[in-house]
Short mmCIF file of the C-alpha atoms (twelve columns), coordinates in Angstrom:
data_MODEL
# 
_entry.id   MODEL 
# 
loop_
_atom_site.group_PDB 
_atom_site.id 
_atom_site.type_symbol 
_atom_site.label_atom_id 
_atom_site.label_alt_id 
_atom_site.label_comp_id 
_atom_site.label_asym_id 
_atom_site.label_seq_id 
_atom_site.Cartn_x 
_atom_site.Cartn_y 
_atom_site.Cartn_z 
_atom_site.pdbx_PDB_model_num 
ATOM 1   C CA . MET A 1   -0.075  -0.502  -0.004  1 
ATOM 2   C CA . PHE A 2   2.990   2.199   0.810   1 
ATOM 3   C CA . GLU A 3   4.741   1.731   -1.769  1 
ATOM 4   C CA . TYR A 4   1.532   2.548   -4.561  1 
ATOM 5   C CA . ILE A 5   1.088   5.535   -2.296  1 
ATOM 6   C CA . SER A 6   4.904   6.762   -2.743  1 
ATOM 7   C CA . ILE A 7   4.603   5.781   -6.440  1 
ATOM 8   C CA . ILE A 8   1.692   8.438   -7.088  1 
ATOM 9   C CA . ILE A 9   3.337   11.512  -5.408  1 
ATOM 10  C CA . LEU A 10  6.364   10.141  -7.615  1 
ATOM 11  C CA . ILE A 11  3.799   10.999  -10.689 1 
ATOM 12  C CA . VAL A 12  1.799   14.026  -9.064  1 
ATOM 13  C CA . SER A 13  5.497   15.214  -8.682  1 
ATOM 14  C CA . VAL A 14  6.637   14.980  -12.248 1 
ATOM 15  C CA . ILE A 15  3.506   16.495  -14.057 1 
ATOM 16  C CA . LEU A 16  3.501   19.767  -11.041 1 
ATOM 17  C CA . TYR A 17  7.749   19.805  -12.373 1 
ATOM 18  C CA . ILE A 18  7.305   19.846  -15.662 1 
ATOM 19  C CA . ASN A 19  4.532   21.576  -16.124 1 
ATOM 20  C CA . ARG A 20  6.205   24.579  -13.851 1 
ATOM 21  C CA . SER A 21  8.865   23.839  -16.653 1 
ATOM 22  C CA . GLN A 22  6.048   24.214  -19.630 1 
ATOM 23  C CA . SER A 23  5.532   27.801  -17.290 1 
ATOM 24  C CA . LYS A 24  8.741   29.230  -17.477 1 
ATOM 25  C CA . LYS A 25  9.769   28.082  -20.966 1 
ATOM 26  C CA . GLN A 26  6.544   29.530  -22.331 1 
ATOM 27  C CA . GLN A 27  7.166   33.917  -20.601 1 
ATOM 28  C CA . LYS A 28  10.672  33.334  -20.966 1 
ATOM 29  C CA . GLU A 29  9.905   32.712  -24.470 1 
ATOM 30  C CA . SER A 30  6.940   35.267  -25.324 1 
ATOM 31  C CA . PRO A 31  7.652   39.039  -25.945 1 
ATOM 32  C CA . LYS A 32  6.874   41.631  -22.941 1 
ATOM 33  C CA . PHE A 33  4.123   43.183  -23.224 1 
ATOM 34  C CA . GLU A 34  4.030   46.779  -21.534 1 
ATOM 35  C CA . LYS A 35  0.990   48.745  -21.357 1 
ATOM 36  C CA . LYS A 36  0.336   51.698  -24.114 1 
ATOM 37  C CA . ILE A 37  1.523   55.093  -22.173 1 
ATOM 38  C CA . VAL A 38  -0.611  57.258  -22.880 1 
ATOM 39  C CA . ARG A 39  0.426   61.014  -24.243 1 
ATOM 40  C CA . LYS A 40  -1.432  63.554  -22.373 1 
ATOM 41  C CA . TRP A 41  -1.105  66.850  -23.768 1 
ATOM 42  C CA . THR A 42  0.245   69.980  -20.963 1 
ATOM 43  C CA . PRO A 43  -1.130  73.390  -21.617 1 
ATOM 44  C CA . VAL A 44  1.465   75.258  -22.626 1 
ATOM 45  C CA . ASP A 45  2.338   79.577  -20.591 1 
ATOM 46  C CA . PHE A 46  2.096   80.050  -24.412 1 
ATOM 47  C CA . LYS A 47  0.574   83.932  -25.624 1 
ATOM 48  C CA . ALA A 48  1.450   84.950  -30.045 1 
ATOM 49  C CA . PRO A 49  2.613   87.963  -30.158 1 
ATOM 50  C CA . ARG A 50  -0.772  91.065  -31.010 1 
ATOM 51  C CA . PRO A 51  -1.276  91.545  -34.217 1 
ATOM 52  C CA . ILE A 52  -0.566  95.148  -36.109 1 
ATOM 53  C CA . PRO A 53  -3.661  95.968  -37.570 1 
ATOM 54  C CA . TYR A 54  -3.592  95.575  -41.348 1 
ATOM 55  C CA . PRO A 55  -2.397  97.997  -43.528 1 
ATOM 56  C CA . ASP A 56  -4.475  100.165 -44.839 1 
ATOM 57  C CA . TRP A 57  -7.429  97.884  -44.199 1 
ATOM 58  C CA . SER A 58  -10.398 98.706  -46.696 1 
ATOM 59  C CA . ILE A 59  -13.914 96.431  -47.090 1 
ATOM 60  C CA . GLU A 60  -14.250 97.899  -50.596 1 
ATOM 61  C CA . THR A 61  -10.579 98.301  -52.050 1 
ATOM 62  C CA . THR A 62  -8.433  95.423  -50.653 1 
ATOM 63  C CA . ARG A 63  -7.785  92.502  -53.115 1 
ATOM 64  C CA . PRO A 64  -6.850  89.157  -51.895 1 
ATOM 65  C CA . LEU A 65  -3.363  88.662  -51.902 1 
ATOM 66  C CA . PRO A 66  -2.468  86.932  -55.987 1 
ATOM 67  C CA . TYR A 67  -1.541  83.120  -54.874 1 
ATOM 68  C CA . ARG A 68  -0.166  81.118  -57.687 1 
ATOM 69  C CA . PRO A 69  1.452   78.250  -56.252 1 
ATOM 70  C CA . PHE A 70  2.659   76.297  -58.603 1 
ATOM 71  C CA . LYS A 71  6.442   76.417  -61.262 1 
ATOM 72  C CA . TYR A 72  7.516   76.106  -64.583 1 
ATOM 73  C CA . GLY A 73  8.212   71.357  -64.921 1 
ATOM 74  C CA . PRO A 74  9.143   69.719  -66.024 1 
ATOM 75  C CA . ASP A 75  9.852   68.964  -63.073 1 
ATOM 76  C CA . TYR A 76  7.075   68.149  -59.817 1 
ATOM 77  C CA . PHE A 77  8.380   67.732  -56.913 1 
ATOM 78  C CA . ILE A 78  5.069   66.370  -53.724 1 
ATOM 79  C CA . THR A 79  6.011   67.321  -50.007 1 
ATOM 80  C CA . MET A 80  4.923   68.648  -47.384 1 
ATOM 81  C CA . GLY A 81  5.270   72.215  -48.737 1 
ATOM 82  C CA . ILE A 82  5.634   74.475  -45.680 1 
ATOM 83  C CA . SER A 83  7.175   77.176  -44.891 1 
ATOM 84  C CA . LYS A 84  7.127   79.731  -41.122 1 
ATOM 85  C CA . MET A 85  4.278   81.390  -40.546 1 
ATOM 86  C CA . ASN A 86  3.948   85.459  -39.468 1 
ATOM 87  C CA . TRP A 87  1.779   85.481  -36.452 1 
ATOM 88  C CA . ASN A 88  0.781   89.271  -38.858 1 
ATOM 89  C CA . GLU A 89  -0.487  87.236  -41.495 1 
ATOM 90  C CA . TRP A 90  -2.379  84.806  -39.940 1 
ATOM 91  C CA . ILE A 91  -5.952  84.737  -41.258 1 
ATOM 92  C CA . GLU A 92  -5.998  87.055  -44.260 1 
ATOM 93  C CA . LEU A 93  -9.552  88.960  -44.706 1 
ATOM 94  C CA . ASP A 94  -10.526 90.411  -48.320 1 
ATOM 95  C CA . ASN A 95  -13.057 92.605  -50.049 1 
ATOM 96  C CA . GLN A 96  -14.763 89.172  -51.033 1 
ATOM 97  C CA . TRP A 97  -15.667 88.613  -47.200 1 
ATOM 98  C CA . THR A 98  -18.426 90.207  -47.858 1 
ATOM 99  C CA . LYS A 99  -19.829 87.061  -51.008 1 
ATOM 100 C CA . TYR A 100 -17.792 84.579  -48.725 1 
ATOM 101 C CA . HIS A 101 -19.692 85.500  -45.530 1 
ATOM 102 C CA . GLN A 102 -23.086 85.087  -47.545 1 
ATOM 103 C CA . GLU A 103 -22.242 82.134  -48.938 1 
ATOM 104 C CA . LYS A 104 -21.236 80.771  -44.696 1 
ATOM 105 C CA . LEU A 105 -24.225 82.184  -43.884 1 
ATOM 106 C CA . SER A 106 -26.851 81.116  -46.282 1 
ATOM 107 C CA . ARG A 107 -25.037 77.512  -45.662 1 
ATOM 108 C CA . LEU A 108 -24.762 77.036  -42.650 1 
ATOM 109 C CA . SER A 109 -28.048 78.079  -41.388 1 
ATOM 110 C CA . SER A 110 -29.712 74.964  -43.980 1 
ATOM 111 C CA . GLU A 111 -31.122 71.747  -43.454 1 
ATOM 112 C CA . ARG A 112 -27.322 71.133  -44.691 1 
ATOM 113 C CA . SER A 113 -24.838 73.419  -41.526 1 
ATOM 114 C CA . SER A 114 -25.140 69.830  -39.375 1 
ATOM 115 C CA . ARG A 115 -23.356 68.187  -41.589 1 
ATOM 116 C CA . LEU A 116 -20.570 71.342  -42.753 1 
ATOM 117 C CA . CYS A 117 -19.835 71.572  -38.633 1 
ATOM 118 C CA . LYS A 118 -18.715 69.422  -36.381 1 
ATOM 119 C CA . ILE A 119 -17.119 69.206  -33.207 1 
ATOM 120 C CA . SER A 120 -16.355 65.751  -31.528 1 
ATOM 121 C CA . PRO A 121 -16.137 65.564  -27.292 1 
ATOM 122 C CA . GLU A 122 -12.547 65.638  -27.832 1 
ATOM 123 C CA . ALA A 123 -12.637 68.813  -29.422 1 
ATOM 124 C CA . GLU A 124 -15.090 70.827  -27.364 1 
ATOM 125 C CA . ASP A 125 -12.344 72.531  -25.172 1 
ATOM 126 C CA . ALA A 126 -10.494 73.321  -28.329 1 
ATOM 127 C CA . ALA A 127 -12.813 74.289  -30.839 1 
ATOM 128 C CA . LEU A 128 -13.856 77.470  -27.867 1 
ATOM 129 C CA . GLU A 129 -9.856  78.667  -27.752 1 
ATOM 130 C CA . THR A 130 -10.373 79.045  -31.590 1 
ATOM 131 C CA . MET A 131 -12.823 81.586  -30.862 1 
ATOM 132 C CA . GLU A 132 -11.258 82.643  -28.528 1 
ATOM 133 C CA . LEU A 133 -8.113  83.076  -29.475 1 
ATOM 134 C CA . LEU A 134 -8.992  83.695  -33.264 1 
ATOM 135 C CA . SER A 135 -12.081 86.517  -31.700 1 
ATOM 136 C CA . GLU A 136 -8.647  87.543  -30.332 1 
ATOM 137 C CA . TYR A 137 -7.028  88.265  -33.295 1 
ATOM 138 C CA . LEU A 138 -9.766  89.838  -35.894 1 
ATOM 139 C CA . VAL A 139 -10.023 92.706  -33.338 1 
ATOM 140 C CA . TYR A 140 -6.487  93.460  -33.455 1 
ATOM 141 C CA . ARG A 141 -6.424  93.077  -37.166 1 
ATOM 142 C CA . TYR A 142 -8.711  94.370  -38.601 1 
ATOM 143 C CA . PRO A 143 -10.015 96.612  -36.350 1 
ATOM 144 C CA . SER A 144 -12.315 98.309  -39.229 1 
ATOM 145 C CA . LEU A 145 -14.657 95.177  -39.559 1 
ATOM 146 C CA . PHE A 146 -14.395 93.445  -35.508 1 
ATOM 147 C CA . GLU A 147 -15.457 94.959  -32.016 1 
ATOM 148 C CA . TYR A 148 -15.595 93.031  -28.463 1 
ATOM 149 C CA . GLU A 149 -19.134 93.900  -26.856 1 
ATOM 150 C CA . ASN A 150 -20.283 93.102  -23.657 1 
ATOM 151 C CA . ASN A 151 -17.659 92.744  -21.508 1 
ATOM 152 C CA . LYS A 152 -15.578 90.425  -24.608 1 
ATOM 153 C CA . GLU A 153 -17.586 87.638  -24.155 1 
ATOM 154 C CA . GLU A 154 -18.926 88.787  -27.787 1 
ATOM 155 C CA . ILE A 155 -17.756 90.170  -30.917 1 
ATOM 156 C CA . ARG A 156 -19.834 92.239  -33.890 1 
ATOM 157 C CA . ILE A 157 -19.144 91.680  -36.901 1 
ATOM 158 C CA . LYS A 158 -19.140 95.654  -37.849 1 
ATOM 159 C CA . LEU A 159 -20.149 95.688  -41.736 1 
ATOM 160 C CA . THR A 160 -23.247 93.712  -40.348 1 
ATOM 161 C CA . GLY A 161 -24.756 94.127  -37.275 1 
ATOM 162 C CA . GLU A 162 -23.813 89.986  -36.579 1 
ATOM 163 C CA . ILE A 163 -23.119 89.826  -32.593 1 
ATOM 164 C CA . TYR A 164 -21.695 86.296  -32.048 1 
ATOM 165 C CA . PRO A 165 -20.573 84.783  -28.578 1 
ATOM 166 C CA . ILE A 166 -17.134 83.702  -27.692 1 
ATOM 167 C CA . VAL A 167 -18.532 80.628  -25.219 1 
ATOM 168 C CA . SER A 168 -21.529 78.482  -27.134 1 
ATOM 169 C CA . SER A 169 -22.750 75.036  -27.885 1 
ATOM 170 C CA . ASN A 170 -20.999 75.706  -31.361 1 
ATOM 171 C CA . PRO A 171 -18.524 78.124  -31.736 1 
ATOM 172 C CA . LEU A 172 -17.131 77.014  -35.300 1 
ATOM 173 C CA . LYS A 173 -19.082 77.500  -36.814 1 
ATOM 174 C CA . TYR A 174 -19.041 81.056  -35.404 1 
ATOM 175 C CA . ALA A 175 -15.817 81.278  -35.734 1 
ATOM 176 C CA . SER A 176 -15.718 80.490  -39.345 1 
ATOM 177 C CA . LEU A 177 -18.346 83.127  -40.224 1 
ATOM 178 C CA . LEU A 178 -16.199 85.789  -38.525 1 
ATOM 179 C CA . ILE A 179 -13.417 84.616  -42.079 1 
ATOM 180 C CA . GLN A 180 -12.504 83.445  -45.474 1 
ATOM 181 C CA . ASP A 181 -11.641 80.827  -43.886 1 
ATOM 182 C CA . ASP A 182 -13.028 77.167  -43.595 1 
ATOM 183 C CA . LEU A 183 -11.152 75.865  -40.292 1 
ATOM 184 C CA . ALA A 184 -9.968  72.214  -38.403 1 
ATOM 185 C CA . LEU A 185 -9.282  70.212  -35.871 1 
ATOM 186 C CA . MET A 186 -6.944  67.357  -36.235 1 
ATOM 187 C CA . ILE A 187 -7.082  66.178  -31.830 1 
ATOM 188 C CA . GLU A 188 -4.254  63.668  -30.680 1 
ATOM 189 C CA . GLY A 189 -5.401  59.557  -29.953 1 
ATOM 190 C CA . ASP A 190 -4.479  57.243  -27.275 1 
ATOM 191 C CA . ASP A 191 -2.291  55.213  -30.485 1 
ATOM 192 C CA . GLY A 192 0.014   58.472  -31.631 1 
ATOM 193 C CA . GLN A 193 -2.428  59.658  -34.892 1 
ATOM 194 C CA . TYR A 194 -4.412  62.433  -34.378 1 
ATOM 195 C CA . TYR A 195 -7.673  62.856  -36.260 1 
ATOM 196 C CA . LEU A 196 -10.430 64.968  -36.985 1 
ATOM 197 C CA . GLN A 197 -12.556 65.678  -34.176 1 
ATOM 198 C CA . GLY A 198 -13.419 69.232  -35.308 1 
ATOM 199 C CA . GLY A 199 -14.678 71.182  -37.912 1 
ATOM 200 C CA . SER A 200 -16.213 74.042  -39.188 1 
ATOM 201 C CA . ILE A 201 -15.373 73.286  -43.701 1 
ATOM 202 C CA . VAL A 202 -18.482 75.038  -45.341 1 
ATOM 203 C CA . LEU A 203 -15.756 75.637  -48.868 1 
ATOM 204 C CA . PRO A 204 -14.866 72.459  -49.454 1 
ATOM 205 C CA . GLY A 205 -15.251 72.327  -53.430 1 
ATOM 206 C CA . PHE A 206 -14.386 68.426  -53.714 1 
ATOM 207 C CA . TRP A 207 -14.417 67.350  -50.548 1 
ATOM 208 C CA . ARG A 208 -17.586 66.594  -47.261 1 
ATOM 209 C CA . LEU A 209 -16.610 66.983  -43.904 1 
ATOM 210 C CA . GLU A 210 -18.754 63.845  -42.975 1 
ATOM 211 C CA . ASP A 211 -17.195 61.715  -45.402 1 
ATOM 212 C CA . LYS A 212 -13.487 62.560  -43.100 1 
ATOM 213 C CA . PHE A 213 -14.525 63.440  -39.694 1 
ATOM 214 C CA . GLN A 214 -12.760 61.466  -36.871 1 
ATOM 215 C CA . MET A 215 -10.883 59.656  -39.223 1 
ATOM 216 C CA . PRO A 216 -6.749  59.577  -38.165 1 
ATOM 217 C CA . LEU A 217 -4.527  61.693  -40.688 1 
ATOM 218 C CA . ALA A 218 -3.875  59.208  -42.719 1 
ATOM 219 C CA . GLN A 219 -6.955  58.138  -43.645 1 
ATOM 220 C CA . ILE A 220 -8.093  60.913  -44.498 1 
ATOM 221 C CA . HIS A 221 -5.457  61.442  -47.210 1 
ATOM 222 C CA . MET A 222 -5.581  57.728  -48.407 1 
ATOM 223 C CA . SER A 223 -9.363  57.731  -48.493 1 
ATOM 224 C CA . GLY A 224 -8.994  60.737  -51.484 1 
ATOM 225 C CA . ASP A 225 -6.553  58.937  -52.878 1 
ATOM 226 C CA . VAL A 226 -3.634  61.509  -52.589 1 
ATOM 227 C CA . PRO A 227 -0.850  60.298  -54.699 1 
ATOM 228 C CA . LYS A 228 2.328   59.596  -53.313 1 
ATOM 229 C CA . PHE A 229 0.538   59.594  -49.403 1 
ATOM 230 C CA . GLU A 230 1.569   56.671  -48.504 1 
ATOM 231 C CA . GLU A 231 5.422   56.670  -49.761 1 
ATOM 232 C CA . LYS A 232 6.460   60.171  -49.134 1 
ATOM 233 C CA . LEU A 233 4.483   62.491  -46.577 1 
ATOM 234 C CA . LYS A 234 2.540   59.341  -44.097 1 
ATOM 235 C CA . HIS A 235 5.678   59.647  -41.780 1 
ATOM 236 C CA . SER A 236 7.550   63.352  -42.436 1 
ATOM 237 C CA . MET A 237 3.551   64.571  -41.454 1 
ATOM 238 C CA . GLU A 238 3.048   61.667  -38.490 1 
ATOM 239 C CA . ARG A 239 6.024   63.254  -36.683 1 
ATOM 240 C CA . TYR A 240 5.774   66.749  -38.102 1 
ATOM 241 C CA . PHE A 241 2.962   66.475  -35.678 1 
ATOM 242 C CA . GLN A 242 4.067   65.080  -32.462 1 
ATOM 243 C CA . LYS A 243 6.987   67.283  -32.545 1 
ATOM 244 C CA . MET A 244 4.587   70.797  -33.955 1 
ATOM 245 C CA . THR A 245 4.703   72.980  -30.744 1 
ATOM 246 C CA . PRO A 246 2.707   76.724  -30.287 1 
ATOM 247 C CA . GLU A 247 5.729   79.075  -30.957 1 
ATOM 248 C CA . TYR A 248 6.154   78.076  -34.715 1 
ATOM 249 C CA . PRO A 249 3.433   77.754  -36.606 1 
ATOM 250 C CA . VAL A 250 2.802   78.189  -40.836 1 
ATOM 251 C CA . VAL A 251 1.648   78.222  -44.145 1 
ATOM 252 C CA . ARG A 252 0.917   75.931  -46.786 1 
ATOM 253 C CA . PHE A 253 -0.968  76.049  -50.134 1 
ATOM 254 C CA . ASN A 254 -2.425  74.372  -52.691 1 
ATOM 255 C CA . TYR A 255 -4.409  74.104  -56.376 1 
ATOM 256 C CA . PHE A 256 -6.401  72.951  -58.423 1 
ATOM 257 C CA . ILE A 257 -8.496  73.673  -61.922 1 
ATOM 258 C CA . GLN A 258 -12.885 73.925  -61.332 1 
ATOM 259 C CA . THR A 259 -14.578 73.116  -64.424 1 
ATOM 260 C CA . ASP A 260 -17.271 75.581  -63.118 1 
ATOM 261 C CA . GLY A 261 -18.146 78.644  -60.935 1 
ATOM 262 C CA . GLU A 262 -19.309 77.949  -57.864 1 
ATOM 263 C CA . LEU A 263 -17.512 78.549  -54.985 1 
ATOM 264 C CA . ALA A 264 -18.466 75.497  -51.844 1 
ATOM 265 C CA . TRP A 265 -19.177 72.961  -53.668 1 
ATOM 266 C CA . SER A 266 -18.132 71.647  -57.597 1 
ATOM 267 C CA . SER A 267 -20.747 70.081  -58.652 1 
ATOM 268 C CA . SER A 268 -19.430 69.255  -61.687 1 
ATOM 269 C CA . ILE A 269 -17.837 66.451  -59.691 1 
ATOM 270 C CA . GLY A 270 -20.810 65.002  -58.808 1 
ATOM 271 C CA . SER A 271 -24.189 66.905  -56.312 1 
ATOM 272 C CA . GLU A 272 -23.253 67.193  -53.156 1 
ATOM 273 C CA . ASP A 273 -25.309 64.634  -51.215 1 
ATOM 274 C CA . ASP A 274 -24.897 61.829  -53.634 1 
ATOM 275 C CA . TYR A 275 -22.164 58.281  -52.988 1 
ATOM 276 C CA . GLY A 276 -20.123 58.411  -55.828 1 
ATOM 277 C CA . ILE A 277 -18.403 61.850  -56.437 1 
ATOM 278 C CA . GLY A 278 -15.513 62.737  -58.805 1 
ATOM 279 C CA . TRP A 279 -13.870 63.778  -61.890 1 
ATOM 280 C CA . ASP A 280 -15.210 60.808  -63.984 1 
ATOM 281 C CA . ASN A 281 -18.974 62.656  -63.687 1 
ATOM 282 C CA . ALA A 282 -17.430 65.654  -65.719 1 
ATOM 283 C CA . LYS A 283 -17.542 66.478  -68.322 1 
ATOM 284 C CA . LEU A 284 -15.795 67.259  -71.000 1 
ATOM 285 C CA . ASN A 285 -13.939 71.011  -71.440 1 
ATOM 286 C CA . PRO A 286 -16.740 72.672  -70.606 1 
ATOM 287 C CA . PRO A 287 -16.374 76.336  -71.853 1 
ATOM 288 C CA . ILE A 288 -13.180 77.845  -71.095 1 
ATOM 289 C CA . GLU A 289 -16.059 80.294  -69.051 1 
ATOM 290 C CA . GLN A 290 -16.781 77.980  -67.274 1 
ATOM 291 C CA . ILE A 291 -13.116 77.222  -66.197 1 
ATOM 292 C CA . HIS A 292 -12.133 78.142  -62.662 1 
ATOM 293 C CA . PHE A 293 -8.636  78.383  -61.148 1 
ATOM 294 C CA . ARG A 294 -9.536  77.238  -57.267 1 
ATOM 295 C CA . SER A 295 -6.013  77.755  -54.759 1 
ATOM 296 C CA . GLU A 296 -6.007  76.619  -50.710 1 
ATOM 297 C CA . ARG A 297 -3.405  78.651  -48.490 1 
ATOM 298 C CA . GLN A 298 -3.433  76.936  -45.271 1 
ATOM 299 C CA . THR A 299 -2.472  78.343  -42.101 1 
ATOM 300 C CA . LEU A 300 -1.140  74.881  -39.050 1 
ATOM 301 C CA . ARG A 301 -1.121  76.358  -35.114 1 
ATOM 302 C CA . ARG A 302 -0.732  74.259  -32.412 1 
ATOM 303 C CA . LEU A 303 -3.547  75.581  -29.533 1 
ATOM 304 C CA . PRO A 304 -1.330  75.942  -26.322 1 
ATOM 305 C CA . ARG A 305 -4.564  74.524  -23.789 1 
ATOM 306 C CA . SER A 306 -6.063  72.874  -26.308 1 
ATOM 307 C CA . GLY A 307 -3.055  70.771  -27.837 1 
ATOM 308 C CA . ALA A 308 -4.989  70.383  -30.960 1 
ATOM 309 C CA . ILE A 309 -3.498  71.387  -34.644 1 
ATOM 310 C CA . LEU A 310 -6.565  73.817  -36.006 1 
ATOM 311 C CA . PHE A 311 -5.676  74.338  -39.645 1 
ATOM 312 C CA . THR A 312 -7.421  77.175  -41.163 1 
ATOM 313 C CA . ILE A 313 -7.578  76.814  -45.442 1 
ATOM 314 C CA . HIS A 314 -8.664  80.062  -46.979 1 
ATOM 315 C CA . PRO A 315 -10.471 79.125  -50.974 1 
ATOM 316 C CA . TYR A 316 -9.633  81.464  -53.403 1 
ATOM 317 C CA . PHE A 317 -11.245 81.540  -57.187 1 
ATOM 318 C CA . ILE A 318 -10.205 83.023  -59.688 1 
ATOM 319 C CA . PRO A 319 -11.620 82.272  -63.262 1 
ATOM 320 C CA . VAL A 320 -9.485  81.174  -65.767 1 
ATOM 321 C CA . THR A 321 -9.988  84.225  -68.436 1 
ATOM 322 C CA . GLU A 322 -8.770  86.110  -65.831 1 
ATOM 323 C CA . ILE A 323 -5.246  84.446  -64.226 1 
ATOM 324 C CA . ALA A 324 -4.787  84.249  -68.023 1 
ATOM 325 C CA . GLU A 325 -4.425  88.216  -68.342 1 
ATOM 326 C CA . GLU A 326 -1.458  88.338  -65.562 1 
ATOM 327 C CA . PRO A 327 1.507   88.977  -67.072 1 
ATOM 328 C CA . GLY A 328 4.371   84.795  -67.384 1 
ATOM 329 C CA . ILE A 329 0.947   83.071  -65.881 1 
ATOM 330 C CA . PRO A 330 -0.016  81.816  -68.965 1 
ATOM 331 C CA . GLY A 331 2.899   80.134  -69.954 1 
ATOM 332 C CA . ARG A 332 4.043   78.698  -67.078 1 
ATOM 333 C CA . LEU A 333 -0.065  77.814  -65.410 1 
ATOM 334 C CA . ALA A 334 0.415   75.573  -68.707 1 
ATOM 335 C CA . SER A 335 4.294   73.912  -68.036 1 
ATOM 336 C CA . ALA A 336 2.515   73.328  -63.847 1 
ATOM 337 C CA . ILE A 337 -0.211  71.305  -65.408 1 
ATOM 338 C CA . ARG A 338 1.487   69.421  -67.897 1 
ATOM 339 C CA . SER A 339 4.437   68.094  -65.425 1 
ATOM 340 C CA . TRP A 340 1.878   66.413  -63.249 1 
ATOM 341 C CA . PRO A 341 2.464   62.803  -62.761 1 
ATOM 342 C CA . ASP A 342 -0.625  60.555  -63.971 1 
ATOM 343 C CA . ASP A 343 -1.327  59.971  -60.838 1 
ATOM 344 C CA . VAL A 344 -1.097  63.702  -59.511 1 
ATOM 345 C CA . SER A 345 -3.373  64.410  -63.092 1 
ATOM 346 C CA . HIS A 346 -5.902  61.606  -61.893 1 
ATOM 347 C CA . TYR A 347 -6.126  63.243  -58.561 1 
ATOM 348 C CA . LYS A 348 -7.043  66.610  -60.615 1 
ATOM 349 C CA . GLY A 349 -9.105  65.642  -62.910 1 
ATOM 350 C CA . LYS A 350 -6.573  67.182  -65.652 1 
ATOM 351 C CA . ASN A 351 -8.487  64.722  -68.546 1 
ATOM 352 C CA . ALA A 352 -12.123 66.512  -67.778 1 
ATOM 353 C CA . TYR A 353 -10.433 69.770  -69.237 1 
ATOM 354 C CA . GLU A 354 -6.621  69.940  -70.218 1 
ATOM 355 C CA . ASP A 355 -7.234  69.808  -74.088 1 
ATOM 356 C CA . VAL A 356 -9.444  74.243  -73.665 1 
ATOM 357 C CA . VAL A 357 -7.665  74.418  -70.469 1 
ATOM 358 C CA . LEU A 358 -3.917  73.761  -72.384 1 
ATOM 359 C CA . ASN A 359 -4.466  75.774  -75.096 1 
ATOM 360 C CA . TYR A 360 -5.816  78.628  -73.840 1 
ATOM 361 C CA . LEU A 361 -2.667  78.762  -72.294 1 
ATOM 362 C CA . ASP A 362 -0.669  78.443  -75.027 1 
ATOM 363 C CA . ASN A 363 -2.881  80.762  -77.071 1 
ATOM 364 C CA . LYS A 364 -2.725  83.698  -74.441 1 
ATOM 365 C CA . HIS A 365 1.082   82.973  -73.578 1 
ATOM 366 C CA . GLU A 366 1.923   83.414  -76.902 1 
ATOM 367 C CA . GLN A 367 -0.326  86.218  -77.038 1 
ATOM 368 C CA . GLN A 368 1.887   88.223  -74.389 1 
ATOM 369 C CA . CYS A 369 5.254   86.643  -76.325 1 
ATOM 370 C CA . GLN A 370 4.484   88.760  -79.095 1 
ATOM 371 C CA . ASN A 371 3.572   91.959  -77.363 1 
ATOM 372 C CA . GLY A 372 7.040   92.337  -76.134 1 
ATOM 373 C CA . LEU A 373 6.717   89.566  -72.523 1 
ATOM 374 C CA . GLN A 374 10.052  88.639  -71.782 1 
ATOM 375 C CA . GLN A 375 10.380  85.327  -69.303 1 
ATOM 376 C CA . GLU A 376 13.439  86.329  -68.007 1 
ATOM 377 C CA . ASN A 377 11.863  89.662  -66.671 1 
ATOM 378 C CA . ILE A 378 9.182   87.965  -64.664 1 
ATOM 379 C CA . LYS A 379 10.181  88.094  -61.103 1 
ATOM 380 C CA . SER A 380 8.721   86.454  -58.581 1 
ATOM 381 C CA . SER A 381 8.906   84.096  -56.077 1 
ATOM 382 C CA . TYR A 382 6.946   80.719  -54.377 1 
ATOM 383 C CA . PRO A 383 3.828   81.549  -54.048 1 
ATOM 384 C CA . TYR A 384 3.156   84.719  -55.783 1 
# 
């Protein structure tokens, strides 16, 4: 009997030893999983310099700045294209302000408003901070158009008499109505990616906030088929966002050709309410009088309190027939369009307008040369 008990004890001991050995081996071979460190933004005690009043600014006579952010071919480079921003020049207003304001007011007063302006709970403080910083900037930069009311609790547009609260349930809506820019807020998530958590995207032309809302930065660009984003831009943009500080805002530019004259939404690519929007819907080579040059001036700044990255997006919109009257521009724009690689051409819808646009620009360039244009004497620096 004792011998049986001894055998059983021996067997159990061997089993326990084997199990313990296997457990230690698995622990040794298995990778160590550390708890993810969630970075939390710490508010920064930074205040941007107070802007000086815009010299001789007038709602009637201050023309849009002539941004022409394209270069001669044959080379075409895909980069982030950012440069340092002067704090005085954060927001640019011109004599098109009334037109933009009326368009925004109409769209943000319609049933579409909730689709144009969205704020997630994560972006509520950033949206308020945007309204606070923007209001303060505007009353000093454009004192003929804006002033504080009610002990700085409201801002008044002198031209229209409209008064908007600084603190509200929808500060991005009111902030957007003050300026010609659209607004977008990127908030860092627990995974280190930046997400579109707030926006007032009223005059986008080619994209819809509801399609991109709460997407991470990379998905926003890749879902829009931005050329070479994953190969050349993704990692550099993500690193830049993570390292960006409130002291150093930047500005960048882009441009498109649009085959209609609608500032808010380009109906050429489909209805704003349709699912399948895109250049495949555009009618080929419409009359040159319908075709417009659309460019955007975008600024990026880190908000010191919330840590959000705020985009401002100012669209400039001008008929191609008008821009082609500027010395040297027809030849430079035609060369730039011809320099686009295939993926850029597809992204910008070149097939829909290249014949009529390039023919028109070539003819205007030839006329300018016959009238004495000497290309080497035309001095310009990017983005003009």
